[in-house]
mmCIF file of C-alpha atoms and ligand atoms in Angstrom:
data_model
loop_
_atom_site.group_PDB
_atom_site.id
_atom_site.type_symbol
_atom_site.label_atom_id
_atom_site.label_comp_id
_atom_site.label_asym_id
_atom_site.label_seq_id
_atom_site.Cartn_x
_atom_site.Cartn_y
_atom_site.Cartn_z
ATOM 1 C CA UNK R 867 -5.266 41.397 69.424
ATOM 2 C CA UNK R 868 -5.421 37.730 67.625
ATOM 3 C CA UNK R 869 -4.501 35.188 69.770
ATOM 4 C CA UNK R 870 -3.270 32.363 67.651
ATOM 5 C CA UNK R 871 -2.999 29.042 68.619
ATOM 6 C CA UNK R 872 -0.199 27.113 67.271
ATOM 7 C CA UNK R 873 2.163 24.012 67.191
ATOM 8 C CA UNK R 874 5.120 24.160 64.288
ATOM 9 C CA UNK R 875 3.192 22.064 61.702
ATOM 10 C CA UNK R 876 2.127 22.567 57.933
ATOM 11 C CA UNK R 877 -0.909 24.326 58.863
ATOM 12 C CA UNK R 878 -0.648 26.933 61.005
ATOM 13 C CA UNK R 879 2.494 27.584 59.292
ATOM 14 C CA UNK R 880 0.503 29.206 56.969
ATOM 15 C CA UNK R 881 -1.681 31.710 59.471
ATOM 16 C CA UNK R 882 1.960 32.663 61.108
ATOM 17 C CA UNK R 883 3.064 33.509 57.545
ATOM 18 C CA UNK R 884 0.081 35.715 56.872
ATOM 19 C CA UNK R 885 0.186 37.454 61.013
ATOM 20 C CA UNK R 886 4.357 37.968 59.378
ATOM 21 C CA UNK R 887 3.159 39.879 56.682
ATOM 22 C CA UNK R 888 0.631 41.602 57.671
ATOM 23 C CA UNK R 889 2.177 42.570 61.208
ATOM 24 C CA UNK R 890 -1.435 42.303 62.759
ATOM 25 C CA UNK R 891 -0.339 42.452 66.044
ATOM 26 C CA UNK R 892 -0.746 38.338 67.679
ATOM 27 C CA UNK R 893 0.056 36.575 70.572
ATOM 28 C CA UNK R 894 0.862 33.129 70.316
ATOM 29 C CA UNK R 895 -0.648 29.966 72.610
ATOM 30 C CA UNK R 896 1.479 27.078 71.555
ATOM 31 C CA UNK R 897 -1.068 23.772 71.966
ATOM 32 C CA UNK R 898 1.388 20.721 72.074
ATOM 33 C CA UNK R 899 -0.317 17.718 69.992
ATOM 34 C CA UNK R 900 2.589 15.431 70.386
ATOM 35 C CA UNK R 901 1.224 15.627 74.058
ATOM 36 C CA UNK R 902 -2.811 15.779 73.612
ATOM 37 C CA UNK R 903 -3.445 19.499 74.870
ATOM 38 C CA UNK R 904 -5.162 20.099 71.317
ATOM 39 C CA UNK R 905 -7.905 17.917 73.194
ATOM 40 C CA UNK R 906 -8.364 19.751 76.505
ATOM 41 C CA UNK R 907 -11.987 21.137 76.824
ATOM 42 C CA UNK R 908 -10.592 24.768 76.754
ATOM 43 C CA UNK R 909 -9.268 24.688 73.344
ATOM 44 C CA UNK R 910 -11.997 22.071 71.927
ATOM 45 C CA UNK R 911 -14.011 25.161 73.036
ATOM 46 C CA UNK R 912 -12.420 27.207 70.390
ATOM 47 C CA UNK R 913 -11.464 24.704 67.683
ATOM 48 C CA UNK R 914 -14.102 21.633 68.202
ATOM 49 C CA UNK R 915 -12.442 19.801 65.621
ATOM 50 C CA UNK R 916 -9.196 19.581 68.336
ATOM 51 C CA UNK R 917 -6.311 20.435 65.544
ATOM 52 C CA UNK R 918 -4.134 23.265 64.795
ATOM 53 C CA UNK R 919 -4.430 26.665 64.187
ATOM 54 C CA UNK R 920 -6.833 28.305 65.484
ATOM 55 C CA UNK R 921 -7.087 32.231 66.121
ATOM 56 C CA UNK R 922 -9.276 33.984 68.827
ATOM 57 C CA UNK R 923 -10.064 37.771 67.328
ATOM 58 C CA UNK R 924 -10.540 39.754 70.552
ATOM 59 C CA UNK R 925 -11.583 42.591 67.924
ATOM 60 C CA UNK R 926 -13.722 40.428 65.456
ATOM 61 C CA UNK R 927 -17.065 41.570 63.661
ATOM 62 C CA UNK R 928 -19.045 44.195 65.713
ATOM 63 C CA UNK R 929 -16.358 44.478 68.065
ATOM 64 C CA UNK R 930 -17.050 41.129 69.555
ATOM 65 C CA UNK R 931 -14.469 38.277 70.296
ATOM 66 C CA UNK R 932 -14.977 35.497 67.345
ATOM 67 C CA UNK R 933 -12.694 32.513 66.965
ATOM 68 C CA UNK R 934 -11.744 30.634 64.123
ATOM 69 C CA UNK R 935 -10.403 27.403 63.043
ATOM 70 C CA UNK R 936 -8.954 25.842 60.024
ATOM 71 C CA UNK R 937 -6.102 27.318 58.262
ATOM 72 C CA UNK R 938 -7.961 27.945 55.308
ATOM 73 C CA UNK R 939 -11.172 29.934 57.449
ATOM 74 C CA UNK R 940 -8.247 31.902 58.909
ATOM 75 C CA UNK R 941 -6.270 32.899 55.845
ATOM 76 C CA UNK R 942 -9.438 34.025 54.449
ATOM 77 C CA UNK R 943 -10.901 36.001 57.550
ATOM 78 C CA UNK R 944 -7.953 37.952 58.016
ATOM 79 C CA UNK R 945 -7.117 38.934 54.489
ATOM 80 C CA UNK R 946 -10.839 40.662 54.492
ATOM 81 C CA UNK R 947 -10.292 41.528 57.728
ATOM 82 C CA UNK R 948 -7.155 43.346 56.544
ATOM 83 C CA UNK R 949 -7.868 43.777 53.136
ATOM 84 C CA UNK R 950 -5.135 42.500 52.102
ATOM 85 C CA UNK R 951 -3.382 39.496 50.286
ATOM 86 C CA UNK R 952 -6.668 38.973 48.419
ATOM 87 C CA UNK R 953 -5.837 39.997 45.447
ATOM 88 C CA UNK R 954 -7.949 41.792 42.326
ATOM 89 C CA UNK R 955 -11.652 41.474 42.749
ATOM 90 C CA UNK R 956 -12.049 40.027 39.439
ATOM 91 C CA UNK R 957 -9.559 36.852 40.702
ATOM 92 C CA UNK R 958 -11.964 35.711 43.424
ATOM 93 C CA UNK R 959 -13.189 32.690 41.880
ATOM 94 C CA UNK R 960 -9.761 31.577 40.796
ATOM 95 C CA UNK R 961 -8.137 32.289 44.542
ATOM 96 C CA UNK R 962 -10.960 30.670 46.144
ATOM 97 C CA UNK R 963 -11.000 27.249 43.702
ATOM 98 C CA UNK R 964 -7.079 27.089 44.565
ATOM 99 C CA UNK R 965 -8.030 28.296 48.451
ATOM 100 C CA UNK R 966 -10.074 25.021 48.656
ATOM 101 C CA UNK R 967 -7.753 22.956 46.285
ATOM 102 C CA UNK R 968 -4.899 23.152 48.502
ATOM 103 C CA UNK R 969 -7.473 22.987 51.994
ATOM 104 C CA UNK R 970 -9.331 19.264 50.316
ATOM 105 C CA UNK R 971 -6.526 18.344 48.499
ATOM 106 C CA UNK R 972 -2.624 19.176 48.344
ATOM 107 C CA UNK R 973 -2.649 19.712 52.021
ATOM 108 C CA UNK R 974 -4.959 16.229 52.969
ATOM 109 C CA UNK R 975 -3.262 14.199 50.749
ATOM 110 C CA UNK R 976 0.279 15.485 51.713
ATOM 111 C CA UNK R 977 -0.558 14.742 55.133
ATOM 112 C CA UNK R 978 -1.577 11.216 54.778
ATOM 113 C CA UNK R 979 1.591 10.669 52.453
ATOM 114 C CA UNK R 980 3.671 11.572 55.137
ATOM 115 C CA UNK R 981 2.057 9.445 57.836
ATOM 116 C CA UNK R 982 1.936 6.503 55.862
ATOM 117 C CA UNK R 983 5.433 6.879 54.854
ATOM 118 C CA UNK R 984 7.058 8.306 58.088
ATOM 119 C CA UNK R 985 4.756 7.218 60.860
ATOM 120 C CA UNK R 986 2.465 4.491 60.090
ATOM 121 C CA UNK R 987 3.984 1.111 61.975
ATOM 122 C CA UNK R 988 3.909 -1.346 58.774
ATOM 123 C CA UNK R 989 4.883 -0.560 55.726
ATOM 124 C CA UNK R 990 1.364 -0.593 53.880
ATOM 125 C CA UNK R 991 2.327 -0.073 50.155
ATOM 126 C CA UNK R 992 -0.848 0.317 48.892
ATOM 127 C CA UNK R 993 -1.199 3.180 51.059
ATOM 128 C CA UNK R 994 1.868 4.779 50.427
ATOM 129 C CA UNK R 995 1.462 4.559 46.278
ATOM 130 C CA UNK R 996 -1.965 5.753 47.072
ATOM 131 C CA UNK R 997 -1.507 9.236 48.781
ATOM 132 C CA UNK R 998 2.078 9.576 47.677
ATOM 133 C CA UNK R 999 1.113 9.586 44.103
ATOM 134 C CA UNK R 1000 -1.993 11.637 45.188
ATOM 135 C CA UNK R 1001 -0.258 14.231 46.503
ATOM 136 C CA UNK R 1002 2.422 13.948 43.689
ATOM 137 C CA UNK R 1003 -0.461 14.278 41.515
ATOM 138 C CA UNK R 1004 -1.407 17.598 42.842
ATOM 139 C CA UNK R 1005 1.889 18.841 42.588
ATOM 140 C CA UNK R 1006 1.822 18.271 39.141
ATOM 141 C CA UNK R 1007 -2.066 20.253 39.060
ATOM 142 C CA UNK R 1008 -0.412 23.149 40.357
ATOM 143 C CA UNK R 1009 3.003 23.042 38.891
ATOM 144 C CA UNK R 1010 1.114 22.777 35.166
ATOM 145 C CA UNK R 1011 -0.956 26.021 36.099
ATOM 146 C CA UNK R 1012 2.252 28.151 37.425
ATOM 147 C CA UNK R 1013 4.043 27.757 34.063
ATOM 148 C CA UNK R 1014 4.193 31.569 32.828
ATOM 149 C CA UNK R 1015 2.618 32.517 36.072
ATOM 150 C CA UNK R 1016 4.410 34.059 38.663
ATOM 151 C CA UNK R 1017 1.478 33.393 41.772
ATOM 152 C CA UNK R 1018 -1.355 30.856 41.931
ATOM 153 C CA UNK R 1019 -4.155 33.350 41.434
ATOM 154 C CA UNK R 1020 -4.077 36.196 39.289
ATOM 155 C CA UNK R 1021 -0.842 38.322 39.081
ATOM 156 C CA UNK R 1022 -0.588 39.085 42.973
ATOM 157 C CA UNK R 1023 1.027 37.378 45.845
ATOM 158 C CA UNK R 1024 -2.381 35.823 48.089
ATOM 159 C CA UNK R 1025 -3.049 33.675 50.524
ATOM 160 C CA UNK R 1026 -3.191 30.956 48.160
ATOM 161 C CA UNK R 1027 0.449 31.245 47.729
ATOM 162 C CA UNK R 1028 0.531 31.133 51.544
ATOM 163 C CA UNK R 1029 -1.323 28.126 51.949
ATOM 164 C CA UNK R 1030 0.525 26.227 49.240
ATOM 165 C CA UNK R 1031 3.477 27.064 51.376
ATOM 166 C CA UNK R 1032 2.940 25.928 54.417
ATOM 167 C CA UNK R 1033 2.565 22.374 53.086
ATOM 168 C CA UNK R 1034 6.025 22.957 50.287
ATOM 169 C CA UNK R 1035 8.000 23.359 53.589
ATOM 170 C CA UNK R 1036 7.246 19.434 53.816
ATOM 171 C CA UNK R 1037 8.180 18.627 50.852
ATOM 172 C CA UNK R 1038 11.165 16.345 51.617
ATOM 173 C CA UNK R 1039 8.683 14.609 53.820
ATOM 174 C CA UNK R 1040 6.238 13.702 50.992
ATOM 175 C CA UNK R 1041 8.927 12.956 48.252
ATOM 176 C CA UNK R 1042 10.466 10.893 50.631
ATOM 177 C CA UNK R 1043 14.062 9.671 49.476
ATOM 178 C CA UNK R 1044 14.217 12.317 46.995
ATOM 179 C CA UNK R 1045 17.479 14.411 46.982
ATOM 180 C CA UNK R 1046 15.817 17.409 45.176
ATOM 181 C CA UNK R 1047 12.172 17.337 46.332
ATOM 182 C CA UNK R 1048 10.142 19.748 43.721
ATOM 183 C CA UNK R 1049 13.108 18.869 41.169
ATOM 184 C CA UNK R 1050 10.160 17.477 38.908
ATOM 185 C CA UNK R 1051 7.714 20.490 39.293
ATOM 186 C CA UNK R 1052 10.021 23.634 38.402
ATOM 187 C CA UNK R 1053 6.925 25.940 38.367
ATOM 188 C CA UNK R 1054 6.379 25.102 41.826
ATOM 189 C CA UNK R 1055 9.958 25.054 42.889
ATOM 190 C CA UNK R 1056 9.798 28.594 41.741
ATOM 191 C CA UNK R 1057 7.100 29.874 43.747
ATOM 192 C CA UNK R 1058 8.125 27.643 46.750
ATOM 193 C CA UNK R 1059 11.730 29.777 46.671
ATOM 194 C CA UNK R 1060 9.953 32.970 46.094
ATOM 195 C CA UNK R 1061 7.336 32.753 49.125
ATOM 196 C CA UNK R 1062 10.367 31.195 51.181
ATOM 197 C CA UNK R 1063 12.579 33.797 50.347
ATOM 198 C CA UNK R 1064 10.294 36.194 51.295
ATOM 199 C CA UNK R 1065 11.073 37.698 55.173
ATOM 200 C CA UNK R 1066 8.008 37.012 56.549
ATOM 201 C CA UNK R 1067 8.648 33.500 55.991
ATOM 202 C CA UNK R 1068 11.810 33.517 57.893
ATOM 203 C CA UNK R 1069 9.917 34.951 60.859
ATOM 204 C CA UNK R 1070 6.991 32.611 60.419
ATOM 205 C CA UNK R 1071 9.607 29.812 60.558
ATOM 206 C CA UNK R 1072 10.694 31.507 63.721
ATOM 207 C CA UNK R 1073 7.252 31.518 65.559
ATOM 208 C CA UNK R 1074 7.955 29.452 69.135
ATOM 209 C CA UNK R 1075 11.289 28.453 68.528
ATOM 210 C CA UNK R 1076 11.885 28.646 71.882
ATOM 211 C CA UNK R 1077 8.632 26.593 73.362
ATOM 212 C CA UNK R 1078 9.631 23.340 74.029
ATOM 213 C CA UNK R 1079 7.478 21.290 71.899
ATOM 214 C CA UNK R 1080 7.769 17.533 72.447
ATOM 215 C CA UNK R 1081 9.798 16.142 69.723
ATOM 216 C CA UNK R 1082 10.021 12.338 70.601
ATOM 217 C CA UNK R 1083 7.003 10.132 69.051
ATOM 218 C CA UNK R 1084 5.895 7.504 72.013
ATOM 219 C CA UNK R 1085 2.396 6.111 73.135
ATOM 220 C CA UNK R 1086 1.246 9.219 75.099
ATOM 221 C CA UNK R 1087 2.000 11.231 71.049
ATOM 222 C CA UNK R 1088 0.411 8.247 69.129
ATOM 223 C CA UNK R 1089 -2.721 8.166 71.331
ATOM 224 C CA UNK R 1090 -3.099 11.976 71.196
ATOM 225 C CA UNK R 1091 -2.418 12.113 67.530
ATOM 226 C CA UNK R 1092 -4.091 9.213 66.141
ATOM 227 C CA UNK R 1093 -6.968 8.760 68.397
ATOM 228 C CA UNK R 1094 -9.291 6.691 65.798
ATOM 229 C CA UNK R 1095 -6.593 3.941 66.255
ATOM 230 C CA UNK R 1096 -7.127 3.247 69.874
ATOM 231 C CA UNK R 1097 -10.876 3.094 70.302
ATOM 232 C CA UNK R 1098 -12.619 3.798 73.305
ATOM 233 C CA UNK R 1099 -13.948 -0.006 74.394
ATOM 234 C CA UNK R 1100 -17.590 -0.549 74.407
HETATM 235 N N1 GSH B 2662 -8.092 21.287 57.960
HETATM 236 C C1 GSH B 2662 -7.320 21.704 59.085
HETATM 237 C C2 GSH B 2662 -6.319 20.627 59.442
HETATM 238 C C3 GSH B 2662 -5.577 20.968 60.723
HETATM 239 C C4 GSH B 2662 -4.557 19.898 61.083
HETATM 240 O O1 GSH B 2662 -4.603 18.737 60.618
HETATM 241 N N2 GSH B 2662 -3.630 20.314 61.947
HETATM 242 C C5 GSH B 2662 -2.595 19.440 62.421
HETATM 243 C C6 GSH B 2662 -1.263 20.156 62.404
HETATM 244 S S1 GSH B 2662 -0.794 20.535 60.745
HETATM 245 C C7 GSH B 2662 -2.926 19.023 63.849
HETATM 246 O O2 GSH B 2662 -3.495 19.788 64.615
HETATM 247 N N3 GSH B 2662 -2.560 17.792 64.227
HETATM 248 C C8 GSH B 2662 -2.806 17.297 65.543
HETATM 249 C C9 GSH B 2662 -3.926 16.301 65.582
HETATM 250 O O3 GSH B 2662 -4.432 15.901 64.518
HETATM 251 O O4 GSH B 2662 -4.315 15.888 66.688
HETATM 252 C C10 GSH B 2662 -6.608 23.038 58.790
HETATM 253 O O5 GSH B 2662 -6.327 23.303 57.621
HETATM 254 O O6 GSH B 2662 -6.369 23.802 59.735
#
Protein backbone atom coordinates (compact mmCIF):
# COMPACT_ATOMS: atom_id res chain seq x y z
CA UNK A 1 0.00 0.00 0.00
CA UNK A 2 1.50 3.68 -0.94
CA UNK A 3 0.23 6.17 1.09
CA UNK A 4 0.47 9.37 -0.81
CA UNK A 5 0.40 12.57 0.54
CA UNK A 6 -1.23 15.19 -1.42
CA UNK A 7 -2.79 18.74 -1.86
CA UNK A 8 -4.28 19.52 -5.65
CA UNK A 9 -1.14 21.36 -6.90
CA UNK A 10 1.27 20.97 -10.01
CA UNK A 11 3.32 18.49 -8.31
CA UNK A 12 1.76 15.83 -6.91
CA UNK A 13 -0.47 16.06 -9.78
CA UNK A 14 1.99 14.25 -11.41
CA UNK A 15 2.50 11.10 -8.74
CA UNK A 16 -1.59 10.85 -8.80
CA UNK A 17 -1.27 10.60 -12.60
CA UNK A 18 1.30 7.84 -12.46
CA UNK A 19 -0.78 5.81 -9.04
CA UNK A 20 -3.94 6.40 -12.20
CA UNK A 21 -2.09 4.52 -14.52
CA UNK A 22 -0.52 2.18 -12.96
CA UNK A 23 -3.52 1.28 -10.50
CA UNK A 24 -0.87 0.58 -7.67
CA UNK A 25 -3.22 0.39 -5.13
CA UNK A 26 -2.82 4.14 -2.78
CA UNK A 27 -4.42 5.77 -0.15
CA UNK A 28 -4.45 9.32 -0.10
CA UNK A 29 -3.49 11.84 3.11
CA UNK A 30 -4.48 15.22 1.84
CA UNK A 31 -1.80 17.82 3.75
CA UNK A 32 -3.53 21.32 3.44
CA UNK A 33 -0.63 24.04 2.72
CA UNK A 34 -3.01 26.87 2.36
CA UNK A 35 -3.32 26.05 6.18
CA UNK A 36 0.45 25.03 7.29
CA UNK A 37 -0.13 21.17 8.03
CA UNK A 38 2.76 20.52 5.35
CA UNK A 39 4.83 21.85 8.48
CA UNK A 40 3.57 19.67 11.35
CA UNK A 41 6.46 17.48 12.78
CA UNK A 42 4.62 14.28 11.56
CA UNK A 43 4.84 14.96 7.97
CA UNK A 44 8.31 17.01 8.17
CA UNK A 45 9.13 13.46 9.41
CA UNK A 46 8.44 12.07 6.05
CA UNK A 47 9.11 14.96 3.66
CA UNK A 48 11.79 17.29 5.67
CA UNK A 49 11.67 19.68 3.00
CA UNK A 50 7.69 20.38 4.27
CA UNK A 51 6.09 20.45 0.49
CA UNK A 52 3.97 18.26 -1.51
CA UNK A 53 3.90 14.95 -2.53
CA UNK A 54 5.25 12.70 -0.72
CA UNK A 55 4.54 8.78 -0.73
CA UNK A 56 5.10 6.34 2.26
CA UNK A 57 5.78 2.63 0.55
CA UNK A 58 4.55 0.31 3.32
CA UNK A 59 6.07 -2.45 0.84
CA UNK A 60 9.37 -0.61 -0.22
CA UNK A 61 12.91 -2.31 -0.77
CA UNK A 62 13.40 -5.48 1.40
CA UNK A 63 9.98 -5.37 2.46
CA UNK A 64 10.56 -2.41 4.66
CA UNK A 65 8.43 0.88 4.84
CA UNK A 66 10.56 3.72 2.83
CA UNK A 67 9.18 7.17 2.13
CA UNK A 68 9.81 9.46 -0.49
CA UNK A 69 9.60 12.99 -1.43
CA UNK A 70 9.80 15.10 -4.45
CA UNK A 71 7.71 14.47 -7.39
CA UNK A 72 10.48 13.71 -9.48
CA UNK A 73 12.14 10.87 -6.65
CA UNK A 74 8.59 9.48 -6.78
CA UNK A 75 7.90 9.24 -10.49
CA UNK A 76 11.11 7.56 -10.74
CA UNK A 77 10.82 5.03 -7.71
CA UNK A 78 7.66 3.76 -8.75
CA UNK A 79 8.18 3.31 -12.44
CA UNK A 80 11.22 0.80 -11.31
CA UNK A 81 9.26 -0.21 -8.73
CA UNK A 82 6.62 -1.16 -11.32
CA UNK A 83 8.58 -1.43 -14.21
CA UNK A 84 6.77 0.52 -15.97
CA UNK A 85 6.45 3.99 -17.77
CA UNK A 86 10.25 3.92 -18.13
CA UNK A 87 10.54 3.38 -21.32
CA UNK A 88 13.41 1.45 -23.66
CA UNK A 89 16.61 0.88 -21.81
CA UNK A 90 18.56 2.49 -24.42
CA UNK A 91 16.36 6.02 -23.67
CA UNK A 92 17.60 6.34 -20.08
CA UNK A 93 19.84 9.14 -20.50
CA UNK A 94 17.40 11.09 -22.60
CA UNK A 95 14.29 10.42 -19.94
CA UNK A 96 16.44 11.21 -17.13
CA UNK A 97 18.06 14.74 -18.74
CA UNK A 98 14.22 15.70 -19.42
CA UNK A 99 13.28 13.97 -15.74
CA UNK A 100 15.59 16.67 -14.21
CA UNK A 101 14.82 19.41 -16.89
CA UNK A 102 11.33 19.66 -16.00
CA UNK A 103 12.24 18.93 -11.82
CA UNK A 104 15.22 22.27 -11.99
CA UNK A 105 13.61 23.96 -14.55
CA UNK A 106 10.03 24.05 -16.32
CA UNK A 107 8.46 23.19 -13.06
CA UNK A 108 10.73 25.96 -10.72
CA UNK A 109 10.47 28.51 -13.04
CA UNK A 110 6.68 27.98 -13.73
CA UNK A 111 6.16 28.20 -10.18
CA UNK A 112 7.82 31.43 -9.50
CA UNK A 113 6.02 32.88 -12.73
CA UNK A 114 2.90 32.23 -11.24
CA UNK A 115 3.61 33.69 -7.80
CA UNK A 116 5.03 36.69 -9.04
CA UNK A 117 2.24 37.21 -11.36
CA UNK A 118 -0.78 35.90 -9.28
CA UNK A 119 0.34 36.19 -5.70
CA UNK A 120 3.17 38.38 -5.06
CA UNK A 121 1.61 41.84 -3.34
CA UNK A 122 3.41 44.49 -5.80
CA UNK A 123 3.64 44.22 -9.07
CA UNK A 124 7.56 43.63 -9.40
CA UNK A 125 8.13 43.67 -13.24
CA UNK A 126 11.42 42.69 -13.25
CA UNK A 127 10.37 39.64 -11.64
CA UNK A 128 7.60 38.84 -13.66
CA UNK A 129 9.70 39.33 -17.23
CA UNK A 130 12.24 37.33 -15.41
CA UNK A 131 10.54 33.90 -14.63
CA UNK A 132 7.72 34.48 -17.06
CA UNK A 133 10.04 34.57 -19.94
CA UNK A 134 12.04 31.79 -18.13
CA UNK A 135 9.50 29.54 -18.04
CA UNK A 136 8.30 30.67 -21.57
CA UNK A 137 11.71 29.90 -22.50
CA UNK A 138 11.45 26.34 -21.51
CA UNK A 139 8.39 25.90 -23.21
CA UNK A 140 9.95 26.75 -26.22
CA UNK A 141 13.14 23.96 -25.15
CA UNK A 142 10.63 21.41 -25.10
CA UNK A 143 8.18 22.41 -27.72
CA UNK A 144 11.44 22.58 -30.34
CA UNK A 145 12.37 18.88 -29.26
CA UNK A 146 8.59 17.42 -29.65
CA UNK A 147 8.42 18.50 -33.31
CA UNK A 148 8.14 14.95 -35.15
CA UNK A 149 8.07 13.39 -31.77
CA UNK A 150 5.14 12.06 -30.36
CA UNK A 151 6.61 11.77 -26.31
CA UNK A 152 9.52 13.58 -24.64
CA UNK A 153 11.81 10.57 -24.46
CA UNK A 154 12.13 8.02 -26.93
CA UNK A 155 8.95 6.70 -28.72
CA UNK A 156 7.00 5.67 -25.41
CA UNK A 157 4.67 7.43 -23.12
CA UNK A 158 7.08 7.97 -19.52
CA UNK A 159 7.05 9.69 -16.68
CA UNK A 160 8.60 12.51 -18.30
CA UNK A 161 5.47 13.08 -20.13
CA UNK A 162 3.85 12.87 -16.68
CA UNK A 163 5.86 15.33 -15.09
CA UNK A 164 5.64 17.83 -17.92
CA UNK A 165 1.97 17.50 -17.25
CA UNK A 166 1.41 18.20 -14.09
CA UNK A 167 2.89 21.69 -14.54
CA UNK A 168 0.83 22.15 -18.50
CA UNK A 169 -2.35 21.91 -16.33
CA UNK A 170 -1.10 25.53 -15.15
CA UNK A 171 -0.59 26.79 -18.06
CA UNK A 172 -3.19 29.60 -18.11
CA UNK A 173 -1.57 30.53 -14.87
CA UNK A 174 1.93 31.12 -16.35
CA UNK A 175 0.77 32.69 -19.73
CA UNK A 176 -1.23 34.83 -17.80
CA UNK A 177 -3.78 36.92 -20.01
CA UNK A 178 -3.35 34.61 -22.78
CA UNK A 179 -6.63 33.32 -24.39
CA UNK A 180 -4.91 30.20 -25.92
CA UNK A 181 -2.10 29.34 -23.47
CA UNK A 182 0.37 26.78 -25.48
CA UNK A 183 -1.10 28.53 -28.78
CA UNK A 184 2.71 29.42 -29.47
CA UNK A 185 4.23 25.91 -28.71
CA UNK A 186 1.99 23.46 -30.94
CA UNK A 187 4.39 20.53 -30.19
CA UNK A 188 3.61 20.91 -26.69
CA UNK A 189 -0.03 21.67 -27.08
CA UNK A 190 -0.02 18.30 -28.68
CA UNK A 191 1.36 16.27 -26.05
CA UNK A 192 -0.40 18.40 -23.32
CA UNK A 193 -3.97 17.14 -25.14
CA UNK A 194 -2.68 13.70 -25.54
CA UNK A 195 -1.54 13.05 -21.75
CA UNK A 196 -4.83 15.06 -20.77
CA UNK A 197 -6.92 13.11 -22.82
CA UNK A 198 -5.66 10.18 -21.50
CA UNK A 199 -8.20 8.55 -18.53
CA UNK A 200 -5.90 8.40 -16.00
CA UNK A 201 -5.64 12.00 -16.14
CA UNK A 202 -9.26 12.53 -15.62
CA UNK A 203 -9.02 10.44 -12.45
CA UNK A 204 -5.82 12.09 -11.33
CA UNK A 205 -7.74 15.39 -11.72
CA UNK A 206 -10.30 13.70 -9.55
CA UNK A 207 -7.96 12.75 -6.58
CA UNK A 208 -9.70 14.59 -3.24
CA UNK A 209 -12.27 16.37 -4.89
CA UNK A 210 -14.21 16.01 -2.10
CA UNK A 211 -11.55 17.14 0.84
CA UNK A 212 -12.16 20.46 1.62
CA UNK A 213 -9.01 22.16 0.86
CA UNK A 214 -8.86 25.82 1.90
CA UNK A 215 -9.33 27.87 -1.11
CA UNK A 216 -9.24 31.53 0.26
CA UNK A 217 -5.52 33.13 0.38
CA UNK A 218 -5.29 35.16 3.95
CA UNK A 219 -2.37 35.63 6.54
CA UNK A 220 -2.67 32.18 8.23
CA UNK A 221 -2.04 30.76 3.91
CA UNK A 222 0.68 33.47 3.29
CA UNK A 223 2.60 32.64 6.50
CA UNK A 224 2.35 28.87 5.86
CA UNK A 225 3.21 29.22 2.25
CA UNK A 226 5.77 31.78 2.12
CA UNK A 227 7.51 31.37 5.35
CA UNK A 228 11.01 33.09 4.23
CA UNK A 229 8.87 36.32 4.09
CA UNK A 230 7.99 36.55 7.70
CA UNK A 231 11.20 35.82 9.54
CA UNK A 232 11.42 34.47 12.81
CA UNK A 233 12.81 37.77 14.96
CA UNK A 234 16.16 37.47 16.46
N1 LIG B 1 10.64 19.90 -5.87
C1 LIG B 1 9.42 19.57 -5.21
C2 LIG B 1 8.56 20.81 -5.08
C3 LIG B 1 7.31 20.53 -4.26
C4 LIG B 1 6.43 21.77 -4.14
O1 LIG B 1 6.86 22.92 -4.34
N2 LIG B 1 5.18 21.49 -3.78
C5 LIG B 1 4.21 22.53 -3.59
C6 LIG B 1 2.90 22.14 -4.24
S1 LIG B 1 3.09 22.03 -5.99
C7 LIG B 1 3.99 22.73 -2.10
O2 LIG B 1 4.06 21.80 -1.31
N3 LIG B 1 3.72 23.98 -1.68
C8 LIG B 1 3.49 24.28 -0.30
C9 LIG B 1 4.64 24.99 0.33
O3 LIG B 1 5.60 25.36 -0.38
O4 LIG B 1 4.61 25.21 1.55
C10 LIG B 1 8.68 18.46 -5.98
O5 LIG B 1 8.86 18.37 -7.20
O6 LIG B 1 7.95 17.69 -5.35
Amino acid sequence: MIRFYFHPSPNPAKVALFLEESHLPYEVVPVDTSKGEQHAPAFRAINPNGKVPAIVDTDGPGGREARVFDSTAILIYLAEKTGQFLGAPEDRPELLSWLLFIASGLGPFSGQAVHFQHVAPDSLDYAVNRYRREAERHYRVLDDHLAGRAFIAGDAYTIADMSAWGWLTRASRIQKGEAEPLAAYPNLKRLFETVNARPAAARAQAVAKDHPFKRTVDEETRRALFPSNYPEPR
